[in-house]
Coordinates of C-alpha atoms and ligand atoms in Angstrom, one line a residue:
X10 CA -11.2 45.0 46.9
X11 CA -13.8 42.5 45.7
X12 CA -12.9 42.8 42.3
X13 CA -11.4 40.8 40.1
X14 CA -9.5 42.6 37.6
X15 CA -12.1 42.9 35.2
X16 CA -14.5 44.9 37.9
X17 CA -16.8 41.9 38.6
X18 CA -17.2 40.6 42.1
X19 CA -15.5 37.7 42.2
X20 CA -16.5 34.3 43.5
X21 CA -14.7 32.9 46.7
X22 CA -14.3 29.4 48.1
X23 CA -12.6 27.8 51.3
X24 CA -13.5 25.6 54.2
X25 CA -15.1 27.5 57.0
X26 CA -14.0 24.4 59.4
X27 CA -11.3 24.1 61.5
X28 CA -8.0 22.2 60.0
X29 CA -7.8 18.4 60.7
X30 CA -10.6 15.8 60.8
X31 CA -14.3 15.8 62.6
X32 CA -18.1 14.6 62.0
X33 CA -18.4 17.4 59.6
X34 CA -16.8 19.9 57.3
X35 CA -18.2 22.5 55.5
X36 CA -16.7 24.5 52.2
X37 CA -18.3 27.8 52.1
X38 CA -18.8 29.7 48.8
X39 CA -19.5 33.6 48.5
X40 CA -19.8 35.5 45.2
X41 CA -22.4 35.9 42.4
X42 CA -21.6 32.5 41.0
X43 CA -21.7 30.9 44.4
X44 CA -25.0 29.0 42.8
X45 CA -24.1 28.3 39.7
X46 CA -20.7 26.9 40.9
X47 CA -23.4 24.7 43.6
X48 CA -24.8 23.6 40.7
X49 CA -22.5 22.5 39.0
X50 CA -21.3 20.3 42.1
X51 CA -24.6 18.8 43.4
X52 CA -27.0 18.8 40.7
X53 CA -29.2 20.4 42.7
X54 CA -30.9 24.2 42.6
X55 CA -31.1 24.2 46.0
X56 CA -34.3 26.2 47.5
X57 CA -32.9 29.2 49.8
X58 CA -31.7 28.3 53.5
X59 CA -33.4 24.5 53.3
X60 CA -30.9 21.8 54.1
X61 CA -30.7 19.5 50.6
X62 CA -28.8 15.9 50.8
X63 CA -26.5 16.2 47.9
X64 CA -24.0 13.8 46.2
X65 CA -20.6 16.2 45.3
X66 CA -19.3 15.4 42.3
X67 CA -15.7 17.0 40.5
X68 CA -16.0 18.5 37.0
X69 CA -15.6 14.9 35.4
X70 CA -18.3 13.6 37.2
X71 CA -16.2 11.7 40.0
X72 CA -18.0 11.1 43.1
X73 CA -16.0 13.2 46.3
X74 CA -18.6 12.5 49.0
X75 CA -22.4 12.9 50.1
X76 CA -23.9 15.5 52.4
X77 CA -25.5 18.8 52.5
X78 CA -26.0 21.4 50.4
X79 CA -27.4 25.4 51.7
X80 CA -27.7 28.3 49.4
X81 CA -28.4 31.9 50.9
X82 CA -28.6 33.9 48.9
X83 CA -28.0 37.9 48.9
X84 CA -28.3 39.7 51.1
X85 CA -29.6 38.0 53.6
X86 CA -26.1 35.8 54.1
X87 CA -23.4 36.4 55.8
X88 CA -21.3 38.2 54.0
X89 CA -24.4 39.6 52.1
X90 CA -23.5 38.2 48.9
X91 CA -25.1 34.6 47.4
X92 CA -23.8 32.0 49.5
X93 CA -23.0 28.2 49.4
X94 CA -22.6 25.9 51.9
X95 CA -21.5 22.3 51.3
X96 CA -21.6 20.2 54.2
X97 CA -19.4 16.9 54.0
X98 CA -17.5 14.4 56.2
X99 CA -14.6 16.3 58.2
X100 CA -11.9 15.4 56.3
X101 CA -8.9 17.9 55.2
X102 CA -8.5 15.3 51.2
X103 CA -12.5 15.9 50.4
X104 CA -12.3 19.9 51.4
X105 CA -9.4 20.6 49.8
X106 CA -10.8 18.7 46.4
X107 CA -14.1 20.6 46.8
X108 CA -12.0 24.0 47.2
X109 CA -10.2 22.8 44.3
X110 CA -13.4 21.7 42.2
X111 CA -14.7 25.2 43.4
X112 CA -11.9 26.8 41.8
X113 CA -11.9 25.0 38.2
X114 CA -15.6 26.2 37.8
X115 CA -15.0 29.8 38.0
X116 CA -14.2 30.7 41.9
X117 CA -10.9 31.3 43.5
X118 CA -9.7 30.4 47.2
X119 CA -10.6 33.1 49.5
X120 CA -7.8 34.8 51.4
X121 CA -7.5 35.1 55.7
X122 CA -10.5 36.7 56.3
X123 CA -12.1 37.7 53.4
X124 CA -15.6 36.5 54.0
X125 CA -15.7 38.9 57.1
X126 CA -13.8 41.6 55.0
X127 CA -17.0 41.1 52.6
X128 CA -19.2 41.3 55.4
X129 CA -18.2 44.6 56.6
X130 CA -17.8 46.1 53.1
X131 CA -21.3 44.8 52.0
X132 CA -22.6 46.7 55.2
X133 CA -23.3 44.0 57.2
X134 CA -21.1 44.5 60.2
X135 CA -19.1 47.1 61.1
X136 CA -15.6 47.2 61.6
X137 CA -15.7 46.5 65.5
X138 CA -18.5 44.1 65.2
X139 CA -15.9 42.1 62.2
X140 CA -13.0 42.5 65.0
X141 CA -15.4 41.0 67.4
X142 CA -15.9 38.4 64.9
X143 CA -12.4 37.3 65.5
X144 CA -12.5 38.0 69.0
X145 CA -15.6 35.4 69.8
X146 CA -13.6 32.4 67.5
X147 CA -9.9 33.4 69.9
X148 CA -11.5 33.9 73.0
X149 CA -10.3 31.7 75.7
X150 CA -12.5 31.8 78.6
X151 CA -16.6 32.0 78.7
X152 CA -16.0 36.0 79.7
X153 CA -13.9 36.6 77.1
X154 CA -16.6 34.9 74.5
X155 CA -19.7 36.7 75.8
X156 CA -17.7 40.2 76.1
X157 CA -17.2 39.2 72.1
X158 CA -20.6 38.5 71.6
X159 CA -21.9 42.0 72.9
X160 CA -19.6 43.6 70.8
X161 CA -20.7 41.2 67.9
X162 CA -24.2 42.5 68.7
X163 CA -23.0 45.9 68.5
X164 CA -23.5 47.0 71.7
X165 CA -19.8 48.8 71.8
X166 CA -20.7 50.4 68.0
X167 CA -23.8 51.8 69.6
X168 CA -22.2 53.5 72.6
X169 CA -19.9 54.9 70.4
X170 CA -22.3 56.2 67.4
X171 CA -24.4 57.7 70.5
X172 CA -21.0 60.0 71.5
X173 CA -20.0 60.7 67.7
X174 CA -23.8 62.1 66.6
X175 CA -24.4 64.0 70.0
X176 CA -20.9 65.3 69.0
X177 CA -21.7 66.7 65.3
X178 CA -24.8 68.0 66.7
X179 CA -22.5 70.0 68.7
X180 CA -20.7 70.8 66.2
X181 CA -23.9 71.9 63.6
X182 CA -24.6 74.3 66.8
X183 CA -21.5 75.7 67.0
X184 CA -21.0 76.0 63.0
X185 CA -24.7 77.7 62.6
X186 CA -23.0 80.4 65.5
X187 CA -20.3 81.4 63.2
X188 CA -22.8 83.2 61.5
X189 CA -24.0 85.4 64.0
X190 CA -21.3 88.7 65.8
X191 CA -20.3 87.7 69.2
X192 CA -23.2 90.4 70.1
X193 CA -26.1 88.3 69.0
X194 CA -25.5 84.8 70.5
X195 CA -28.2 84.2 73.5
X196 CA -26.0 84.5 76.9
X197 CA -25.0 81.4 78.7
X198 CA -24.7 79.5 75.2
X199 CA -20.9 79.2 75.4
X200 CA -21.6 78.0 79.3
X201 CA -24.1 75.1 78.1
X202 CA -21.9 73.9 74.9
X203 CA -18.5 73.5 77.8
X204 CA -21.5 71.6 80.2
X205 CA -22.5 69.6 77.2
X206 CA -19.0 68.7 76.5
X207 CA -17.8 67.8 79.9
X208 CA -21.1 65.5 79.6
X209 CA -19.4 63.8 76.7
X210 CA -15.7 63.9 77.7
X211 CA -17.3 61.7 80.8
X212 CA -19.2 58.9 78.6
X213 CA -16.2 58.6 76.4
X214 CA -14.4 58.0 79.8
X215 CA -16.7 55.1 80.6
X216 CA -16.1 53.7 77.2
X217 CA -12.3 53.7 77.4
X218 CA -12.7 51.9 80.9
X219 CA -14.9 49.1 79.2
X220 CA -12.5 49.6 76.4
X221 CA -9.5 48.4 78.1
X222 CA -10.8 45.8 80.2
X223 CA -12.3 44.5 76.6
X224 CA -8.7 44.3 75.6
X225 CA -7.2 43.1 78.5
X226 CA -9.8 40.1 78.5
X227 CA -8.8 39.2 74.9
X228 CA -4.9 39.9 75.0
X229 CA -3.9 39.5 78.7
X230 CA -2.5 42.1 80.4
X231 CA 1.2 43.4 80.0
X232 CA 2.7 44.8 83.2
X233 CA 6.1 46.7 83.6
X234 CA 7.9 47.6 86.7
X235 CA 10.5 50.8 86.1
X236 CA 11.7 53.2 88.6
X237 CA 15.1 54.4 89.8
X238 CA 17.9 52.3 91.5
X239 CA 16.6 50.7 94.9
X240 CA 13.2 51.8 94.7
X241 CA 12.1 48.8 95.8
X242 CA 10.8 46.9 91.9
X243 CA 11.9 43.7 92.7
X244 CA 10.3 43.6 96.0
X245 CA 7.4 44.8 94.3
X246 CA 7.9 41.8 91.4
X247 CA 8.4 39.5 93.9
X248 CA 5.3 40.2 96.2
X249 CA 2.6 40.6 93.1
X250 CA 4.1 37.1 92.3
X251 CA 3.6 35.8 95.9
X252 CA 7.4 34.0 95.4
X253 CA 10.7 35.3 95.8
X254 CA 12.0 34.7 92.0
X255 CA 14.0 38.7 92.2
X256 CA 16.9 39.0 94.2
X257 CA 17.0 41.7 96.3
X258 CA 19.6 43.7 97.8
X259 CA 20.2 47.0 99.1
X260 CA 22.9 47.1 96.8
X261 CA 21.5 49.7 94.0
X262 CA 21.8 48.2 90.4
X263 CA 21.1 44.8 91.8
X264 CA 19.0 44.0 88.9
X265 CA 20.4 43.7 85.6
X266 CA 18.6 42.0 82.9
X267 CA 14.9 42.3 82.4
X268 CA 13.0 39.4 84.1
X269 CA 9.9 38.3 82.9
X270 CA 7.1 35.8 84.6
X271 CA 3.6 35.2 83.8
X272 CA 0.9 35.4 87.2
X273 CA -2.8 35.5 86.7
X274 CA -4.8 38.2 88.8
X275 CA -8.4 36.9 89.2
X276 CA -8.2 34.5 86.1
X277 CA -7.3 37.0 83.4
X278 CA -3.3 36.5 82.2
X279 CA -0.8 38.7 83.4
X280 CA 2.6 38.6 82.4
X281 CA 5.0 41.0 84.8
X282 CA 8.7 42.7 83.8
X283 CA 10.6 43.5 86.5
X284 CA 13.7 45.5 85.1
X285 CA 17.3 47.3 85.9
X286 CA 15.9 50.5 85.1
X287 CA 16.2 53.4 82.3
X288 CA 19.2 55.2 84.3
X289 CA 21.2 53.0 86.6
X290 CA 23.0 53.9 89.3
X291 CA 26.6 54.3 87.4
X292 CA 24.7 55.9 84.4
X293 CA 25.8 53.9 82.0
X294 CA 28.8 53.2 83.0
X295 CA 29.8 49.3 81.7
X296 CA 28.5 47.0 78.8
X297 CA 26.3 45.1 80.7
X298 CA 24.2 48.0 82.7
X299 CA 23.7 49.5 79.2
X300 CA 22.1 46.1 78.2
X301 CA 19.9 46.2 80.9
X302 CA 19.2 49.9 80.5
X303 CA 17.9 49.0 76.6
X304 CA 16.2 45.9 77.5
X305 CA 14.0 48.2 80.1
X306 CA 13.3 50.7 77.3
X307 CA 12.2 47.9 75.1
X308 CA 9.7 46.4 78.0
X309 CA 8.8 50.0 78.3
X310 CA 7.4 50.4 74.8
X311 CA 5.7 46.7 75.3
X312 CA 3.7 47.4 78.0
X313 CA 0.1 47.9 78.7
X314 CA 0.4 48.9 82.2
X315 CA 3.7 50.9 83.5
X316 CA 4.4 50.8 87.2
X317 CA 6.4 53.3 88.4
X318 CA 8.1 52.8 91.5
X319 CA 9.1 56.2 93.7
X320 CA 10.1 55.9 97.3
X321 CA 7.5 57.4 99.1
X322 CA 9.7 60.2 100.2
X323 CA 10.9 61.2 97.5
X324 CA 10.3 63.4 94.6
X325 CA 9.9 62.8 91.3
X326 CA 13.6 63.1 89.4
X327 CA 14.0 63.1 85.5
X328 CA 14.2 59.1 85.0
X329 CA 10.8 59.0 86.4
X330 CA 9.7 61.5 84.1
X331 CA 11.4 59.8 81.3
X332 CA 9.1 56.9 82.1
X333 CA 6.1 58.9 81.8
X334 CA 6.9 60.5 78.4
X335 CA 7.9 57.2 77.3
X336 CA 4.6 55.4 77.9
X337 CA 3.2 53.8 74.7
X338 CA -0.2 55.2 74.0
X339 CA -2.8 53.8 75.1
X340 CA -1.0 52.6 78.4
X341 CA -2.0 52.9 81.6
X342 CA 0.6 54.3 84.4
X343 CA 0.1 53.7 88.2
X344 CA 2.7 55.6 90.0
X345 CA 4.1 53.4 93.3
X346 CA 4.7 55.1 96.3
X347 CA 6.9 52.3 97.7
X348 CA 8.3 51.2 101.5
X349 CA 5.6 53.2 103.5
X350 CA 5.9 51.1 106.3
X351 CA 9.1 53.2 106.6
X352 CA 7.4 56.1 107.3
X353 CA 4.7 54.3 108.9
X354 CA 2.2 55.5 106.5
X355 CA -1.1 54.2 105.8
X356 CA -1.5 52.0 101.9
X357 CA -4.0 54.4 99.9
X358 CA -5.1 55.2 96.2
X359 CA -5.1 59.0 95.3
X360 CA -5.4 61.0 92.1
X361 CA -2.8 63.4 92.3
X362 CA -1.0 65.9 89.5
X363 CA 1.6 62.9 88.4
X364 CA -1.5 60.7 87.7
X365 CA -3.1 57.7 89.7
X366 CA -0.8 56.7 92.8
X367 CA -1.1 53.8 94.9
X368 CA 0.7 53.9 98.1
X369 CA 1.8 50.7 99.8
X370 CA 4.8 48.2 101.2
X371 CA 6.8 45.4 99.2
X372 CA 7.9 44.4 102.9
X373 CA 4.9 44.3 104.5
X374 CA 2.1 43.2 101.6
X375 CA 0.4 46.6 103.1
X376 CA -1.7 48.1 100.2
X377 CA -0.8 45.3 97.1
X378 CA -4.7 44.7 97.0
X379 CA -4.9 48.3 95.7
X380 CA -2.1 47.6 93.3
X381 CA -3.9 45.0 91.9
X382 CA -7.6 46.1 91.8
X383 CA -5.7 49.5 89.8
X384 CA -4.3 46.7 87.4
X385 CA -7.5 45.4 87.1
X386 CA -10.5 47.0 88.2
X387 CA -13.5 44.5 88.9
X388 CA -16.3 43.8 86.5
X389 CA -19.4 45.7 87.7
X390 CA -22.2 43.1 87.9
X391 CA -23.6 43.0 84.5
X392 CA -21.8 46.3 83.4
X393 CA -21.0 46.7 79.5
X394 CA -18.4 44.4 79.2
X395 CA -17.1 43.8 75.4
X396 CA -13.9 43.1 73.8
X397 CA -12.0 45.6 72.5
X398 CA -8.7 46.1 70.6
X399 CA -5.5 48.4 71.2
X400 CA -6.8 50.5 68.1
X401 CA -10.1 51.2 70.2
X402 CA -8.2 52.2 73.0
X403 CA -6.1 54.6 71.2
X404 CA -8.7 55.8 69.0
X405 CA -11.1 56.9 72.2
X406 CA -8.2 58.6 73.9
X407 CA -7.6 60.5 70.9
X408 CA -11.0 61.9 70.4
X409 CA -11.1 62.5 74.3
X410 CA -7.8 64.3 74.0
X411 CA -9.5 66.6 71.3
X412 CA -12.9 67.1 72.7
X413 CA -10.3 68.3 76.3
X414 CA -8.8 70.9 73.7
X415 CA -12.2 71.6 72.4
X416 CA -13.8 72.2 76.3
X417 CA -10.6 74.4 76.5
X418 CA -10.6 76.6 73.9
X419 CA -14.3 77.1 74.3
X420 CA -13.8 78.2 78.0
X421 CA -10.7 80.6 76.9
X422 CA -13.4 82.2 74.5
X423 CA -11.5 81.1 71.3
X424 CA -12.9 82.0 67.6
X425 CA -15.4 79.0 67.2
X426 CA -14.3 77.7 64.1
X427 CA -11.4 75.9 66.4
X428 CA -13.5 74.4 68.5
X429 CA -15.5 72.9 65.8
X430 CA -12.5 71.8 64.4
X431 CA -11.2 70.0 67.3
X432 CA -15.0 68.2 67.4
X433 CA -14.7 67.3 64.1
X434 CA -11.4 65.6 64.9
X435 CA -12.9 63.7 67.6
X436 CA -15.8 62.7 65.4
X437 CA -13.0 61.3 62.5
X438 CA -11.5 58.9 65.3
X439 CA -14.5 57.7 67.0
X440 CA -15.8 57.0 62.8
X441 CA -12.4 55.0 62.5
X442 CA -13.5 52.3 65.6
X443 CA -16.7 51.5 63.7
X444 CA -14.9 51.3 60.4
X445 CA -17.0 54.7 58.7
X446 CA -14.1 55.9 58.1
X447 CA -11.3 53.9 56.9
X448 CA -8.2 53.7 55.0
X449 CA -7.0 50.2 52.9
X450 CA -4.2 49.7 54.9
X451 CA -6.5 49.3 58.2
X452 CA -8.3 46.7 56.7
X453 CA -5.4 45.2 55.6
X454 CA -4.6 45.3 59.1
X455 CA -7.4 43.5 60.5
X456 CA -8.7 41.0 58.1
X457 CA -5.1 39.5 57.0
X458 CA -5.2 38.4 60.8
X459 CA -7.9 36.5 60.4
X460 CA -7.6 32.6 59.0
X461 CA -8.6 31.1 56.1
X462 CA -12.3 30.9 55.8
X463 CA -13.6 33.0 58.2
Ligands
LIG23 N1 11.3 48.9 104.5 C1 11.1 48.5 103.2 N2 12.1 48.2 102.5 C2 11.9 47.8 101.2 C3 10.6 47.8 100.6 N3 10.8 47.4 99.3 C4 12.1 47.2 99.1 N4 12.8 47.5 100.2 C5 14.2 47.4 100.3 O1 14.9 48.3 99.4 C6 16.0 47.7 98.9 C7 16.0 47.7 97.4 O2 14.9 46.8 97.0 P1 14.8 46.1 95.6 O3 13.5 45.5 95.5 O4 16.0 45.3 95.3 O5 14.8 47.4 94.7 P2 15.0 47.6 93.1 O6 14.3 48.8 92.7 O7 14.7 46.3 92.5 O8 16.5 47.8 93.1 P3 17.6 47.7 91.8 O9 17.3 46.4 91.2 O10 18.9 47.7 92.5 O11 17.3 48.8 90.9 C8 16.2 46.4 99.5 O12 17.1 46.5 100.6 C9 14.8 46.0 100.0 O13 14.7 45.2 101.1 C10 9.5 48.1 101.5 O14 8.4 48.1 101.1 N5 9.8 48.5 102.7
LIG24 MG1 15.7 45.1 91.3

């Protein structure tokens, strides 16, 4: 991906400062001619990372500005290639001639990202330390930045290689058993290797739960309120909201479109979808019910966090299980025992067999601090916090899924070679997070969103 087409690493050049005009802005250059091509600009053979005053001159000799020239060279840099810095008055006319200058002595403009994309390819990040790159540059509140910055540091990468080598070592024990009859292996080893994997299944657990506040702190938090006719989702809308923007009726099918409003719950964004619905009370019965029957499908695949809102008298019917298979993955779901003030119940959180539950009153505000500590749970003092992207999320839950099967099988007394299988699956998606095992099109995926430069 570095290469040009002739298989030599090609040089790259764009400004690493932000678009518009400030005291300074810097072109940076990356590639084996990154010094020559300095060179050729300053005059100067600039000793390594030492700051050199510098007159910048195009290929005829024309003077562009003054300012500062920094070499570092490989692979001590950045992106762990040779590196040029040129340091000149923040103005977009004298960085794009110094890009362009760049360009006519050999490099070419760098594309979104690419410096970062070297970075990690060169070894010097990995892939959720280059995400976290991103991350620290977008994030919008000092949290946000210093969850980025742990990540940067690779805190989150070394919680995760901890899980994925205690897991092959599992899996080496296991394999080196397939040797042996059934006879031979030492009693209670099948007892300590389901122990030893409960263990893990429970830090990857802790992970996710960092994970997805990481992610929540860095993309806001998507929040969408299904459930059947008259469950009481509006009142629900309406009282996370602390404003009466719903109507509400005992009519059912009093909502029809999809309503939409941004809150904020303890600084972080939220934005809230209160909808009509997957079924309806008519069952699609007329144009407009439908509309609002699609639009709640769409919110459905959009959200981060489904609430589901069941009367807490009743029992679960098909739409509500519809809900639940249709969760995107890596979504939470809260399930909303609604209007216990009817059956003058006390507000609670529970774990039951449908998942978490929160049990509480629209009418009465009993329980909504519940609701919105489950939406999102409170920063431990000085816990792990670190950002975190959706692909994180859904990676971990996969591996967790698959070390479940493994802990499964292994308590079944399956043939061993599945479990191992299953760990190694776990392994392979905890490796993709870090970026040590990759495919093009993922890192297509996460540099391209980059910008220019970085
Ligand atoms: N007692 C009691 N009544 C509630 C509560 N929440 C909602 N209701 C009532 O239940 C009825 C339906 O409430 P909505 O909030 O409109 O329910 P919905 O799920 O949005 O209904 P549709 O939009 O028609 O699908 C209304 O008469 C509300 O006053 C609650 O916590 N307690
Ligand atoms: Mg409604």
């Amino acid at each position: 991906m570095n290469r040009g087409s002739g298989g030599r690493v090609e040089t790259i050049a764009a400004a690493a400062t932000a678009p518009g005009r400030g005291a300074i802005g810097i072109v940076r250059l990356s590639g084996p001619q990154a010094a020559e091509i300095g060179r050729r600009i300053t005059g100067i053979d600039p000793t390594p990372r030492h700051a050199h005053y510098a007159h910048f001159r195009d290929a005829g000799g024309g003077e562009i500005d003054e300012g500062l020239v920094l070499f570092f060279p490989a692979p001590h840099s950045y992106t762990g290639e040779d590196m040029l810095e040129l340091h000149t008055h923040g103005n977009p006319v004298i960085l794009d001639q110094l890009v362009a200058v760049a360009v006519s002595l050999g490099a070419r403009p760098a594309r979104a990202g690419e410096f970062t994309e070297r970075a990690f390819l060169n070894g010097r990040l990995d892939l959720a330390q280059a995400e976290a790159v991103a991350d620290l540059i977008g994030s919008q509140s000092a949290e946000g930045a210093r969850s980025a910055l742990a990540s940067l540091r690779g805190e989150f990468s070394t919680q995760l290689r901890e899980v994925s080598d205690r897991l092959r070592r599992l899996r080496v024990d296991m394999e080196a058993l397939l040797d042996f009859s059934e006879d031979d292996i030492a009693p209670g080893t099948r007892e300590r290797q389901c122990a030893d994997l409960g263990t893990l299944g429970h830090g990857l657990e802790e992970i996710l739960a960092n994970c997805r506040r990481g992610v929540v702190l860095t993309e806001g938090l998507k929040v969408v309120i299904l459930g059947r006719p008259n469950a009481g989702k509006s009142s629900l809308f309406n009282r996370l909201l602390r404003e009466a923007r719903a109507i509400v009726n005992e009519t059912p099918g009093t909502t029809r479109d999809a309503l939409r409003a941004e809150m904020q719950i303890r600084g972080v964004p939220v934005s809230l979808i209160d909808t009509a619905g997957l079924r309806g009370p008519a069952q699609a019965g007329d144009p407009i019910e439908r509309e609002g029957m699609r639009r709640a499908r769409e919110a459905l695949a959009w959200a981060d966090h489904v609430l589901l809102v069941v009367p807490w008298d009743a029992a679960l019917n098909e739409e509500d299980r519809e809900v639940m298979a249709g969760k995107p993955a890596g979504a939470q779901i809260t399930l909303v025992r609604s209007k216990i003030d009817c059956g003058e119940m006390e507000p609670s959180e529970r774990e039951s067999k449908e998942g978490w539950e929160v049990w509480l009153s629209a009418l009465t505000g009993e329980g909504m601090e519940l609701l919105e500590r489950r939406l999102l749970p409170a920063q431990e003092q000085g816990g792990g916090a670190y950002t975190a992207r959706r692909r994180h999320v859904i990676g971990l839950e996969t591996a967790r899924a698959h070390i479940v099967e493994a802990e499964r099988l292994l308590a079944r007394n399956a043939p061993l070679e599945l479990t191992a299988e299953q760990l190694r699956l776990a392994s392979r998606h905890l490796d993709q997070i870090t970026g040590e095992y990759t495919t093009e099109d993922l890192l297509g995926d996460i540099f391209r969103r980059f910008c220019i430069g970085k």
